[in-house]
Each structure stands twice: as C-alpha cells, then as structure tokens.
PDB file of C-alpha atoms in Angstrom:
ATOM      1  CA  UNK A   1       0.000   0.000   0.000  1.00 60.00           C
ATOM      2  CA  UNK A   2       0.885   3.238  -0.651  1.00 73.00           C
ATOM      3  CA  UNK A   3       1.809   5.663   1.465  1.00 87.00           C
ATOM      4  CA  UNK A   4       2.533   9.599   1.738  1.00 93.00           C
ATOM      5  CA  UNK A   5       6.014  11.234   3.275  1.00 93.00           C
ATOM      6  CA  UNK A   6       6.168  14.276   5.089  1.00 94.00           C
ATOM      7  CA  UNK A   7       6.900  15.739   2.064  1.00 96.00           C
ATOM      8  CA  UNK A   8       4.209  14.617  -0.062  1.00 96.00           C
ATOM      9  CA  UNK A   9       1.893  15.671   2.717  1.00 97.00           C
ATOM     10  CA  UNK A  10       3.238  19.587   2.460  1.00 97.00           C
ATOM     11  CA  UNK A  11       3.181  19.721  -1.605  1.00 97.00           C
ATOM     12  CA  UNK A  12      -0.625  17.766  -1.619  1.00 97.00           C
ATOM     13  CA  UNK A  13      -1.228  20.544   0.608  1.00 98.00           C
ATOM     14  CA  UNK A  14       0.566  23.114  -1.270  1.00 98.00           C
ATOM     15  CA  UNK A  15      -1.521  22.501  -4.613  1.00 98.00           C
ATOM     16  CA  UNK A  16      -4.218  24.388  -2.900  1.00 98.00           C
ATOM     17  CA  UNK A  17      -2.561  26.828  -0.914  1.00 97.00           C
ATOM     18  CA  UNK A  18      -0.521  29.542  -2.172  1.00 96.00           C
ATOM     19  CA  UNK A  19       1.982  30.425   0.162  1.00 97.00           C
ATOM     20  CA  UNK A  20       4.451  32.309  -2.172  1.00 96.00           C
ATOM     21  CA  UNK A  21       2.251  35.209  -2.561  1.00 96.00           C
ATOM     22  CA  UNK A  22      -1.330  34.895  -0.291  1.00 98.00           C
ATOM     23  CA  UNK A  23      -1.212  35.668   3.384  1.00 98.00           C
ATOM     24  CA  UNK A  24      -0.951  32.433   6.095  1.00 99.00           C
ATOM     25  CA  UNK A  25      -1.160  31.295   9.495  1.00 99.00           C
ATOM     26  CA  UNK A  26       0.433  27.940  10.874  1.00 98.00           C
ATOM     27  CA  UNK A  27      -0.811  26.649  14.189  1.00 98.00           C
ATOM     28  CA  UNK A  28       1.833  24.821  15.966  1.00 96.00           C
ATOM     29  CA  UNK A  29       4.379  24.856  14.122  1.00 95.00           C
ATOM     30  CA  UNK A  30       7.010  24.024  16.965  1.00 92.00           C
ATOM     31  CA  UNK A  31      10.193  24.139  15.443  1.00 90.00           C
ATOM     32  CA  UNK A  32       9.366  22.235  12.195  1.00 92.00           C
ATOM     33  CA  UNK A  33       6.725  24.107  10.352  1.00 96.00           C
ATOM     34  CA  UNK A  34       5.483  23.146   7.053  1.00 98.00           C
ATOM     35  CA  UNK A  35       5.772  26.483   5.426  1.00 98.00           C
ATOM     36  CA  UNK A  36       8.628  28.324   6.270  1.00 97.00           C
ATOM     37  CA  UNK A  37       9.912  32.047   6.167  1.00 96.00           C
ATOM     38  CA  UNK A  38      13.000  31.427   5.674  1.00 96.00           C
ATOM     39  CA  UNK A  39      12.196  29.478   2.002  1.00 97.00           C
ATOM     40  CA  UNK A  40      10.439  32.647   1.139  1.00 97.00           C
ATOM     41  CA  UNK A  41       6.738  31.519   2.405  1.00 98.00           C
ATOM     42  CA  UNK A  42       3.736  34.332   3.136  1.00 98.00           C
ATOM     43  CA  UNK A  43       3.224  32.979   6.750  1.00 98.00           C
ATOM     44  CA  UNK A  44       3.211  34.133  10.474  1.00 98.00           C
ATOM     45  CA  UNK A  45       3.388  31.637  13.231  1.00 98.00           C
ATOM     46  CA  UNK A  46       1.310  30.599  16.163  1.00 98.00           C
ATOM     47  CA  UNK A  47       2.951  28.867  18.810  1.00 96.00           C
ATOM     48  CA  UNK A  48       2.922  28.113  22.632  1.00 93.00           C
ATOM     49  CA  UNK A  49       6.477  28.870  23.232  1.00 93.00           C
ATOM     50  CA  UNK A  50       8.474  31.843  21.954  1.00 94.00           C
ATOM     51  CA  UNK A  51      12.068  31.601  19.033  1.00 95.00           C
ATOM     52  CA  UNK A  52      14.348  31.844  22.043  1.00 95.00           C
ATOM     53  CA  UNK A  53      12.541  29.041  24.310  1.00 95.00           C
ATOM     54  CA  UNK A  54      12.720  27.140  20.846  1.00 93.00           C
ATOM     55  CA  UNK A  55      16.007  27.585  20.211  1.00 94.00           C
ATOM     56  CA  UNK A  56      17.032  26.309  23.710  1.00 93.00           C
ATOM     57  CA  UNK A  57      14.779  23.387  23.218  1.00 91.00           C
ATOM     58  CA  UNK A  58      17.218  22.354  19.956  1.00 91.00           C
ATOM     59  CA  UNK A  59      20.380  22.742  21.518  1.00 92.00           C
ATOM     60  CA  UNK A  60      19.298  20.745  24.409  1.00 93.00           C
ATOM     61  CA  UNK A  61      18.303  18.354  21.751  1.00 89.00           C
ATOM     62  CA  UNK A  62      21.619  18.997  20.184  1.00 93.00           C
ATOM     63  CA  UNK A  63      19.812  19.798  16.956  1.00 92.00           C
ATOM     64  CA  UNK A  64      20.435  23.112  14.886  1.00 90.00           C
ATOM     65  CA  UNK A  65      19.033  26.352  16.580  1.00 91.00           C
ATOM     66  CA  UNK A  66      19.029  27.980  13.503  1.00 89.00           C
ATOM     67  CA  UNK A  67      16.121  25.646  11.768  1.00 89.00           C
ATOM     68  CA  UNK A  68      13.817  27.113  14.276  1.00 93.00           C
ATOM     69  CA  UNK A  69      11.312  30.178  12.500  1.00 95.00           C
ATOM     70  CA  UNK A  70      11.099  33.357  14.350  1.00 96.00           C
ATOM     71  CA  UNK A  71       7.662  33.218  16.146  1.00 97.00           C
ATOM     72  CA  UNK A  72       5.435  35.682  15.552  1.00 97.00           C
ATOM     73  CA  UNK A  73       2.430  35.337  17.956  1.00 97.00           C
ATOM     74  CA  UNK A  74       2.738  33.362  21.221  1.00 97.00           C
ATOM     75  CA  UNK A  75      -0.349  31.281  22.318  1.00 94.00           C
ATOM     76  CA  UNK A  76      -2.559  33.185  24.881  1.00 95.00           C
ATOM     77  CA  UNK A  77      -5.048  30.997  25.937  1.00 89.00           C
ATOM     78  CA  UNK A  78      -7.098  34.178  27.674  1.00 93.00           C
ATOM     79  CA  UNK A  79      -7.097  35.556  24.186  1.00 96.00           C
ATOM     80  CA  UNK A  80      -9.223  34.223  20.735  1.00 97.00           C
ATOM     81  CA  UNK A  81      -6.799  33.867  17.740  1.00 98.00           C
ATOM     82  CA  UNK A  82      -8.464  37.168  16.271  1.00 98.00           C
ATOM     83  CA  UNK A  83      -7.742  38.670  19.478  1.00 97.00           C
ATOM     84  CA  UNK A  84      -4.061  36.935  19.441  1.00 97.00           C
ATOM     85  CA  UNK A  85      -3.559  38.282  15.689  1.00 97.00           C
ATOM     86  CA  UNK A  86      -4.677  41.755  16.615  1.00 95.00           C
ATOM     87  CA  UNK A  87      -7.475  41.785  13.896  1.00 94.00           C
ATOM     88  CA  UNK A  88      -5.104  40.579  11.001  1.00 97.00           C
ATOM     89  CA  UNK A  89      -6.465  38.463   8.196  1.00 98.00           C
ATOM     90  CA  UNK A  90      -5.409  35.107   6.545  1.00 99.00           C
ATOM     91  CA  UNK A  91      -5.954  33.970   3.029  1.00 99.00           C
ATOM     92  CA  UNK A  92      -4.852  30.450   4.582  1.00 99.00           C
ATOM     93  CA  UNK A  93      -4.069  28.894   8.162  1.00 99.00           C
ATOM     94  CA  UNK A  94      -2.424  25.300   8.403  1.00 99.00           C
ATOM     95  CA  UNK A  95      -1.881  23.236  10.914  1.00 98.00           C
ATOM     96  CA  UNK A  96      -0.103  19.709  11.544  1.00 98.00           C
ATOM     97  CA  UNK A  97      -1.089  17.022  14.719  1.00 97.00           C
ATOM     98  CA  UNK A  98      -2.822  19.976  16.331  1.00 98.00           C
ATOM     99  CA  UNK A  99      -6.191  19.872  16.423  1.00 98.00           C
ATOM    100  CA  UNK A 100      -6.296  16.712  18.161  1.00 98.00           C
ATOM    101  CA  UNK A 101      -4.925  18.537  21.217  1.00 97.00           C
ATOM    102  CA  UNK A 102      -7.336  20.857  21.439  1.00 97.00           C
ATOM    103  CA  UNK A 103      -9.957  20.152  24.366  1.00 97.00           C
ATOM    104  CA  UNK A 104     -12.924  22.064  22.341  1.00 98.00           C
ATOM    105  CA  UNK A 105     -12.203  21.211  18.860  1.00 99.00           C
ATOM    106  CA  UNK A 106     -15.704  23.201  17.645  1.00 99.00           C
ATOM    107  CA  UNK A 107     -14.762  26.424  19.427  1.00 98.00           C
ATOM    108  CA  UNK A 108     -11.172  25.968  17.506  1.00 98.00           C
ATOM    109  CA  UNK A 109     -12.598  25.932  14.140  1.00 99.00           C
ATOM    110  CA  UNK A 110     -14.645  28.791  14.839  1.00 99.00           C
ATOM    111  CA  UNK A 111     -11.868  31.212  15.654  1.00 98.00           C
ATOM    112  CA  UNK A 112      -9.895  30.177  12.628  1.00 99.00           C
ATOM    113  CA  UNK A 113     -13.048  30.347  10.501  1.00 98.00           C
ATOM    114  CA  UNK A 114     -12.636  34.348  12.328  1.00 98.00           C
ATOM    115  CA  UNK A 115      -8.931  34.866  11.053  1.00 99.00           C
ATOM    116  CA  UNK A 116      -9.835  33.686   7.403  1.00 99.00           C
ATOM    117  CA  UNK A 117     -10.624  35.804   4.395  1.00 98.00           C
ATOM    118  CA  UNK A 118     -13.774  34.871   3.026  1.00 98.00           C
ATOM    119  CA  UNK A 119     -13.166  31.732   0.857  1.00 98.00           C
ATOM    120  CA  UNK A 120      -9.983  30.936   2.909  1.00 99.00           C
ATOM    121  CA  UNK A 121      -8.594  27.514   3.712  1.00 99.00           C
ATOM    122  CA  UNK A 122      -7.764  25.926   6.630  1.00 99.00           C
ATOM    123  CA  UNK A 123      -5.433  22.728   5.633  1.00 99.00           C
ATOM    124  CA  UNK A 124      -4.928  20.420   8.528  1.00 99.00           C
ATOM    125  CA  UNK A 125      -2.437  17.208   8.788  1.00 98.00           C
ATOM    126  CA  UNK A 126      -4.655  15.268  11.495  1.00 98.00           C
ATOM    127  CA  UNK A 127      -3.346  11.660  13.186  1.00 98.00           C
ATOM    128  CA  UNK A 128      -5.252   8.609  11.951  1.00 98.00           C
ATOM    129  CA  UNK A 129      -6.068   6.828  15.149  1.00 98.00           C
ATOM    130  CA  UNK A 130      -5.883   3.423  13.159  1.00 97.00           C
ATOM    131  CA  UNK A 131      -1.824   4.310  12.345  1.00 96.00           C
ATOM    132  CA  UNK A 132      -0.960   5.916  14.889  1.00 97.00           C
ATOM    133  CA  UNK A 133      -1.001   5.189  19.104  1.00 96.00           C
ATOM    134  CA  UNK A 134      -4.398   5.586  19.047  1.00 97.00           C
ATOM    135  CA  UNK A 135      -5.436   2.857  17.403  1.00 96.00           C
ATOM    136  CA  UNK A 136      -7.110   0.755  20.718  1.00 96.00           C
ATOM    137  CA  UNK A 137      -8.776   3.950  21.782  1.00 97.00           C
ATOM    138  CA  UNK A 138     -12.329   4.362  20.709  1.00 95.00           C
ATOM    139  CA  UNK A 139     -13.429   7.520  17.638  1.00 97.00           C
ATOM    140  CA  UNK A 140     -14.521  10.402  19.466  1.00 98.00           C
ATOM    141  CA  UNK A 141     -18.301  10.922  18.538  1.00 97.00           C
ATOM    142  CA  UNK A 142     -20.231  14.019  18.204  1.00 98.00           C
ATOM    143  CA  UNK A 143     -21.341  14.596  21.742  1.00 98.00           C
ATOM    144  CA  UNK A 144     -18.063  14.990  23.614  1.00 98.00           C
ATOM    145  CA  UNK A 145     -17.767  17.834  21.258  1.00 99.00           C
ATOM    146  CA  UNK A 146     -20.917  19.138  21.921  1.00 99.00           C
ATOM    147  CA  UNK A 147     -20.202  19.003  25.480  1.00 98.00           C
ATOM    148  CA  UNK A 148     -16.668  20.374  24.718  1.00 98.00           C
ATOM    149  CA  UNK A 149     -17.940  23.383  23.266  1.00 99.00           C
ATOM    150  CA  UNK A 150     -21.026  24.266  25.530  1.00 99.00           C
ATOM    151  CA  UNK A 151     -18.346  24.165  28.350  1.00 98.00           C
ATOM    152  CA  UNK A 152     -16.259  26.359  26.576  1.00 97.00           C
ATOM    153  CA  UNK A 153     -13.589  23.658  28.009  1.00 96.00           C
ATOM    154  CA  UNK A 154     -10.341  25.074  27.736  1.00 95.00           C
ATOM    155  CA  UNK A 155      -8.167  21.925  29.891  1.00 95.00           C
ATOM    156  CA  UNK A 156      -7.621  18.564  28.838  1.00 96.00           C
ATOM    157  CA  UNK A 157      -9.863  15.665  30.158  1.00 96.00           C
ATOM    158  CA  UNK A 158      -8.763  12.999  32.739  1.00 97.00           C
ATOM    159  CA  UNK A 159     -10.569  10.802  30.514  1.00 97.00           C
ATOM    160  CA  UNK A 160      -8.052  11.226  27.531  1.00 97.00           C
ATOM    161  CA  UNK A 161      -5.244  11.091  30.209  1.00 97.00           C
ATOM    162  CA  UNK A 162      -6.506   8.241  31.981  1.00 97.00           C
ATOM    163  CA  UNK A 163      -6.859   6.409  28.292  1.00 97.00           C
ATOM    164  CA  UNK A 164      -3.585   7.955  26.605  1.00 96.00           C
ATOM    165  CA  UNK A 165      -1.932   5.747  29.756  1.00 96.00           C
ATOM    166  CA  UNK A 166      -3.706   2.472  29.639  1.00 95.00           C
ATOM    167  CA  UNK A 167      -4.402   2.359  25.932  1.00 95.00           C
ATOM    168  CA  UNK A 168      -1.666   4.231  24.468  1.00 96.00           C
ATOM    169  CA  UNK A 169       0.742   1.643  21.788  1.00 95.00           C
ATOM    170  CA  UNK A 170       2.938   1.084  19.398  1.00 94.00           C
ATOM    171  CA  UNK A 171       3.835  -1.684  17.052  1.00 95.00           C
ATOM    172  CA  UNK A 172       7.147  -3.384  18.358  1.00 94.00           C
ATOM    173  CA  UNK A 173      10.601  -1.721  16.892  1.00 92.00           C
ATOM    174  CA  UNK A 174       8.314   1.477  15.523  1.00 92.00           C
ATOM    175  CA  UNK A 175       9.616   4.290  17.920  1.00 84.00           C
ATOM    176  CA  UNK A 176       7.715   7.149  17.181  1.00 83.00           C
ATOM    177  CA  UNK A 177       3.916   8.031  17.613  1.00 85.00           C
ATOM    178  CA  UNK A 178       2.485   6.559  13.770  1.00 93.00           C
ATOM    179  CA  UNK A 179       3.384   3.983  11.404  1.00 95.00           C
ATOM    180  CA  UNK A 180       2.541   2.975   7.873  1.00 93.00           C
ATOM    181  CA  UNK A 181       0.141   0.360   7.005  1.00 89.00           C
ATOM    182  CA  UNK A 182       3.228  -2.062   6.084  1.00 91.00           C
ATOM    183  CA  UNK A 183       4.390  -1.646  10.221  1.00 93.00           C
ATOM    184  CA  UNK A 184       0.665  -1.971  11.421  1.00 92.00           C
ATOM    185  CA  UNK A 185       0.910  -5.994  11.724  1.00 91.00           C
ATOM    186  CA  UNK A 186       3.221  -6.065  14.545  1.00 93.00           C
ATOM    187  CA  UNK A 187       2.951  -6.883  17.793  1.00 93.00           C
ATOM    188  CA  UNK A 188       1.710  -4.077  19.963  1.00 94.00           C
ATOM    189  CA  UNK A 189       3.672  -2.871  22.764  1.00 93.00           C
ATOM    190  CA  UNK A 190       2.369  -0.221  25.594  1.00 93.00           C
ATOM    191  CA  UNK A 191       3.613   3.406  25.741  1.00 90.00           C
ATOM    192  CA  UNK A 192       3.388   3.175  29.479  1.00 90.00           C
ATOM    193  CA  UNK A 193       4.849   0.492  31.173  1.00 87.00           C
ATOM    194  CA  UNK A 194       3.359   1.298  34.363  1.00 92.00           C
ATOM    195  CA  UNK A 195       0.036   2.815  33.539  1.00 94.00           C
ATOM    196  CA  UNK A 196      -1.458   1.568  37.112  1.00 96.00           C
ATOM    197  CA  UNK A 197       0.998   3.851  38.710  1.00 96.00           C
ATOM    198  CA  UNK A 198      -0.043   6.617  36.155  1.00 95.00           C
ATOM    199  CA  UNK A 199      -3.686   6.523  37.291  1.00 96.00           C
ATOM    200  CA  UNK A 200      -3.232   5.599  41.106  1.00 97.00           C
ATOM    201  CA  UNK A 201      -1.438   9.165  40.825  1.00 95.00           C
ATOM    202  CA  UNK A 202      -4.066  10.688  38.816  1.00 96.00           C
ATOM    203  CA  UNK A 203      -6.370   9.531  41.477  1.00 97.00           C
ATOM    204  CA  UNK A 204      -4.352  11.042  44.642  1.00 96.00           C
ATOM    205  CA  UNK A 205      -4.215  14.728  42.776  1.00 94.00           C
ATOM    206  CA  UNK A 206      -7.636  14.819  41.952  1.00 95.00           C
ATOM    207  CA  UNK A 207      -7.104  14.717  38.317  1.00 94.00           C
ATOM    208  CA  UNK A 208      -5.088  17.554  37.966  1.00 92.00           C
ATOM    209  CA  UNK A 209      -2.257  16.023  35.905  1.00 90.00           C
ATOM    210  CA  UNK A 210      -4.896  15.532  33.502  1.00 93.00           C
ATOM    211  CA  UNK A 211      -5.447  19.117  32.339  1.00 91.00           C
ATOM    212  CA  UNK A 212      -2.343  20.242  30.621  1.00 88.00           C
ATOM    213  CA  UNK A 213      -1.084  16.710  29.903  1.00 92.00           C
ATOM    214  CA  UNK A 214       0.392  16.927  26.540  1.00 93.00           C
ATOM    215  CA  UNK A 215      -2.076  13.804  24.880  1.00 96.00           C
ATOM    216  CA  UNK A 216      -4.630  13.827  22.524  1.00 98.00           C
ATOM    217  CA  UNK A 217      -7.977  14.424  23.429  1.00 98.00           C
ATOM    218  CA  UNK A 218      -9.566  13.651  20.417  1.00 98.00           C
ATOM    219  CA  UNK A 219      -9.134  10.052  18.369  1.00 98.00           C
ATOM    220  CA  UNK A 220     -10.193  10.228  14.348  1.00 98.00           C
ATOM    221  CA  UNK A 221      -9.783   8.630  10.881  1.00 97.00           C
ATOM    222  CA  UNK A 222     -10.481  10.142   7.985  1.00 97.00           C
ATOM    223  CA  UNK A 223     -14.641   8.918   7.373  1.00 97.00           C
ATOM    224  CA  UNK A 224     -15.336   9.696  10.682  1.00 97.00           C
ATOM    225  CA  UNK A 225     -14.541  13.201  10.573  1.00 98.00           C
ATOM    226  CA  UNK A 226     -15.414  14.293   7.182  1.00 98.00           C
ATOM    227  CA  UNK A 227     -18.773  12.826   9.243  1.00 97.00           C
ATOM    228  CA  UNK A 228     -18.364  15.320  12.110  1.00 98.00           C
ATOM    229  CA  UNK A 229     -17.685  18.474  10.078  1.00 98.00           C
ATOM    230  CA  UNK A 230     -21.165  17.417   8.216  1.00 98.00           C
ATOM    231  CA  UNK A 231     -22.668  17.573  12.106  1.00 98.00           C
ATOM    232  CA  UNK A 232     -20.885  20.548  12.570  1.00 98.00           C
ATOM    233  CA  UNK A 233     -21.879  22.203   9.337  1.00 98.00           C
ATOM    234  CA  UNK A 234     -25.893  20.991   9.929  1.00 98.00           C
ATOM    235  CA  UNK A 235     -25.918  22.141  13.641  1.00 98.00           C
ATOM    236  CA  UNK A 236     -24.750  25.789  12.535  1.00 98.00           C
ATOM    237  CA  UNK A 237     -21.725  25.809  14.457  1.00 98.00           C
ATOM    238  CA  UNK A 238     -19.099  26.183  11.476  1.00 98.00           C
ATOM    239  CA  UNK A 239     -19.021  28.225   8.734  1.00 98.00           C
ATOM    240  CA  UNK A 240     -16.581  25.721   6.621  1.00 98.00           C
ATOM    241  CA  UNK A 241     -16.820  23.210   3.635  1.00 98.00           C
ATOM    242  CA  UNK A 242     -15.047  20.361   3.028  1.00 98.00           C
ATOM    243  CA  UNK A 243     -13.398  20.208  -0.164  1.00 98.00           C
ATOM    244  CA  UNK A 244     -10.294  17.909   0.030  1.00 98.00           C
ATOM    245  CA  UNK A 245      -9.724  14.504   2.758  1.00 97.00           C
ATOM    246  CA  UNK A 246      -6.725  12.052   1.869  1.00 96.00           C
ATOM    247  CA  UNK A 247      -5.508   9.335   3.576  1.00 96.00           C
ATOM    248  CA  UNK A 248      -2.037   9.078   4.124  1.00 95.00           C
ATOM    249  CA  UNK A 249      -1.575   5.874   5.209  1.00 94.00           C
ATOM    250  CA  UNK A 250       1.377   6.997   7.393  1.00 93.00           C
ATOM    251  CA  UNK A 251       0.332   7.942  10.585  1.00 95.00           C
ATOM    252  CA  UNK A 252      -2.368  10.561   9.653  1.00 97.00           C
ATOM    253  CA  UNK A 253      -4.635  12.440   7.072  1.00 97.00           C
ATOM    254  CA  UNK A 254      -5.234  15.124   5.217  1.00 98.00           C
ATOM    255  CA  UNK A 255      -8.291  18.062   5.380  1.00 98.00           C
ATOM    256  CA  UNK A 256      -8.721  21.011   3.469  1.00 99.00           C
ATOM    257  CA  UNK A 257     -11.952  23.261   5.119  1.00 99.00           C
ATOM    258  CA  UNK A 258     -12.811  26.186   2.777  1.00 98.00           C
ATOM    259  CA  UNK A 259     -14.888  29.014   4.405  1.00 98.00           C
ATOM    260  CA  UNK A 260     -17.836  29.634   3.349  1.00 97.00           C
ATOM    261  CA  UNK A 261     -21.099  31.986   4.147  1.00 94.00           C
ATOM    262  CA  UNK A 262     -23.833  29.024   3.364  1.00 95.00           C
ATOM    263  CA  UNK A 263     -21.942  25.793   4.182  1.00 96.00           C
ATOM    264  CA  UNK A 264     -23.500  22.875   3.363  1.00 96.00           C
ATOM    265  CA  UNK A 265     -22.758  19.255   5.151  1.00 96.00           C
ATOM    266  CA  UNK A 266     -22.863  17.269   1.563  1.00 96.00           C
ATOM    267  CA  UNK A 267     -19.613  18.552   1.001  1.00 93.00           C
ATOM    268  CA  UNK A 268     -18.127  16.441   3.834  1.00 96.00           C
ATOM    269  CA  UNK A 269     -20.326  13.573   3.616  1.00 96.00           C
ATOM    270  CA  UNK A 270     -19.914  12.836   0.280  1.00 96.00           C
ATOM    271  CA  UNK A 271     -16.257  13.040   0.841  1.00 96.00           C
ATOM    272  CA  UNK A 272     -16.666  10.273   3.723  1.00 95.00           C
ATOM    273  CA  UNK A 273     -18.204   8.178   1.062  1.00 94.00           C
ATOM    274  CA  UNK A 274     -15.783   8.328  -1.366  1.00 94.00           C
ATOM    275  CA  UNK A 275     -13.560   7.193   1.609  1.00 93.00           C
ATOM    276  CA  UNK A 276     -15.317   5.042   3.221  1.00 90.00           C
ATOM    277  CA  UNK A 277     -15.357   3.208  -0.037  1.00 90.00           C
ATOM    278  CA  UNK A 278     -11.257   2.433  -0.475  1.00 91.00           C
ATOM    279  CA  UNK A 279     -10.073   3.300   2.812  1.00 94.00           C
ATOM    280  CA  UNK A 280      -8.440   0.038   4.487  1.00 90.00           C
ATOM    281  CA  UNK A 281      -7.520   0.297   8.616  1.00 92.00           C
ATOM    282  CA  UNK A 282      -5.445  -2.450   9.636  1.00 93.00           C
ATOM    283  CA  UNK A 283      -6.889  -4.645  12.527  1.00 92.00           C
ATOM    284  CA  UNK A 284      -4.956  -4.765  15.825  1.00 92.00           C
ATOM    285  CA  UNK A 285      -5.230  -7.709  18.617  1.00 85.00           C
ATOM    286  CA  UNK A 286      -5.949  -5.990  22.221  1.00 82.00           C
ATOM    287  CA  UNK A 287      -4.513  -8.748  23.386  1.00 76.00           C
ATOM    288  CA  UNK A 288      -1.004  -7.670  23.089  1.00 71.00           C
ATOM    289  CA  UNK A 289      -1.153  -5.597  25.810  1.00 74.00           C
TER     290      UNK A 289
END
C-alpha cells in the first residue's frame, strides 16, 4: 500500500494553498513548520512557546538552533486567535497534529473560521487513530464535542489522560507516535509500562495532571470526521466546507476546510463516502497488551 512522506503531505497541501504570494497562518508549528519564512513563504506563526525558548529546546536536543522560525504570535489561551492576531487576516491557516490537542475542537474551528478571508482555507495534517497510538482507543463521537464546546472547556480531560496511559501503543521496533500500514501488523507494545501507577497518581491529585497533559484528546480517521464536520456544518456551528480529505496511510490524514457563508454538510459527507469506499484500517489484537 501506498503511502505519503512528510513531504508529499506539504506539496498535496501546497496545490491548494498559495503560500508564495497569499497571506498564512500555521498553528503549531514548533520548530518544524510546514511552510517556512526562511524558504520565502507568506506565513506568520502561532505557537505556545516563543524563538528563544525554541532555540534552547534544539540545543538541548543537540539539533540546529538555527532551523527554528522566528515566532510571531505566542499562544494566549485568555485571548481568541483574532484577538491573538490583533485583527489581522489570513488567506490560509495550516496546521499539523494539532487539532487533536485541542480540548474544544468546535470552538477551535470557529476562531480560525474568524482569522480567514472569506473563501480561505484551513489545511490540517490530522493523526489517523488506526496508524498511529491511538489505534485501541475508541473515535470520538459528536457529543463529547458538543459538550466540549457548551463548556467552553479550555483543559484537557482525565478521561483522555486516563486512556492515553492504559491504551496508548505502538507496534514493536516502531519508535515514534504513527506507522505505515506495512508496520501496522506487529505486535503491539504499551507506551506506558506502568500505567497503574499513572492513574493511582491521577487519582491522589484529583485529576489535575490531567489538564495540561500533553495527549490527545480527540481520536479520528479520515470517514469519521469528514462525518463530524457534516454535524458541525448541519448544527450551525461552522461556517466551513469540506473540499479535500486524503488518507495518508502513514500515521495521519489530510483536510482542506474552505470558508464559506452558506456551508453545506454534503460537502463532507460525500467526501466520507468516497472514503469510506477504499479506505483500508489495519486490525490490531488488544490482546497484546
């Protein structure tokens, strides 16, 4: 089976968006963006730590300083992205294994639907739970969102904590977080060793290591969520079509969201059934672990 590189990811990606000459925003970029400044891209950065802290981070790593972007907006979580950007709009925003951190994924869409030109894309490179660590965890369904976003949650859930610690894997000899289909028949092995221990603490702090534990919160693959964005689109929450969803087959997918006034929900459920229709997710034994 086929599957994409990193590479291939940013020029699928890059067939839509114009980031030689149109204005852009990447979420997240940490200190490997997909579109960078210094190559001679439009784009500003969102990010949770500033270029110095970044910097450190890499020597510490021992990896090159100088590969990290200057940042240009530091994440304010008191502040909406419009608010962050200071009014400034985007023909584009991007974002890669982001969203999937975010503990009210509807509320997120919504403020980069508010930093987007009308007609402006938001590309996202999102993990595919069935090549990737979550693949023993259960799709998150439309009402934890829901829930998310009437709590206006802005902290992680002990729920995703608790299960990022007893369900969290990885195929033996694969040492990062996803895999291509051609690794996916391994055996599994656990992230955590000692998840009891994990919990029992969990337990004695009242769940407090839970809300800015660095795990994901939500668990998708590609049918599922071109499914969501349809809810999202019929419940009036997002003003976003879908017009592009590819399967990588290495560790996550790809979604292109194009703003629009008078959304309508075919445009991402007729993308899940295109999908639905070739897209092949390896079967794992629970067993393992």
């Amino acid at each position: 089976m086929l599957h994409f590189t990193r590479k291939e990811k940013i020029q699928t990606i890059a067939t839509y968006i114009d980031a030689e000459s149109k204005r852009g925003l990447e979420l997240g970029p940490h200190v490997d963006p997909m579109f960078r400044k210094s190559e001679g891209k439009q784009v500003k950065y969102v990010e949770s730590r500033g270029t110095g802290a970044l910097r450190k981070l890499m020597e510490q790593q021992g990896r090159n300083p100088d590969l990290v972007e200057e940042i240009d907006f530091i994440l304010d979580r008191t502040k909406t992205l419009a608010e962050l950007t200071e009014g400034e709009r985007f023909d584009w925003a991007a974002s890669s294994h982001v969203v999937e951190h975010i503990p009210n994924l509807i509320g997120h869409l919504r403020e980069v639907g508010e930093v987007l030109v009308d007609d402006g894309l938001y590309a996202m490179v999102i993990p595919d739970k069935n090549f990737c660590f979550d693949c023993l965890k259960q799709t998150t369904l439309l009402g934890a969102f829901v829930e998310a976003y009437i709590e206006q949650r802005d902290k992680g859930s002990i729920q995703a904590f608790v299960d990022e610690m007893r369900y969290g894997v990885r195929p033996d000899g694969v040492k990062i977080g996803g895999w291509t289909a051609e690794q996916a028949d391994r055996r599994l092995v656990a992230k955590r060793k000692d998840w009891i221990a994990d919990v029992k603490a969990l337990l004695d702090n009242g769940g407090e290591t839970a809300r800015d534990a660095f795990v994901h919160q939500s668990h998708f693959d590609p049918p599922v969520f071109a499914e969501l964005i349809g809810d999202f689109i019929d419940l009036g929450l997002i003003q976003f079509e879908m017009i592009m969803l590819q399967p990588t087959y290495n560790m996550d997918f790809i979604c292109i969201l194009k703003k629009s006034a008078n959304p309508g929900s075919e445009s991402a459920r007729g993308l899940a059934r295109d999908i639905q229709t070739s897209y092949i997710p390896p079967t794992y034994d629970r067993n393992d672990i």
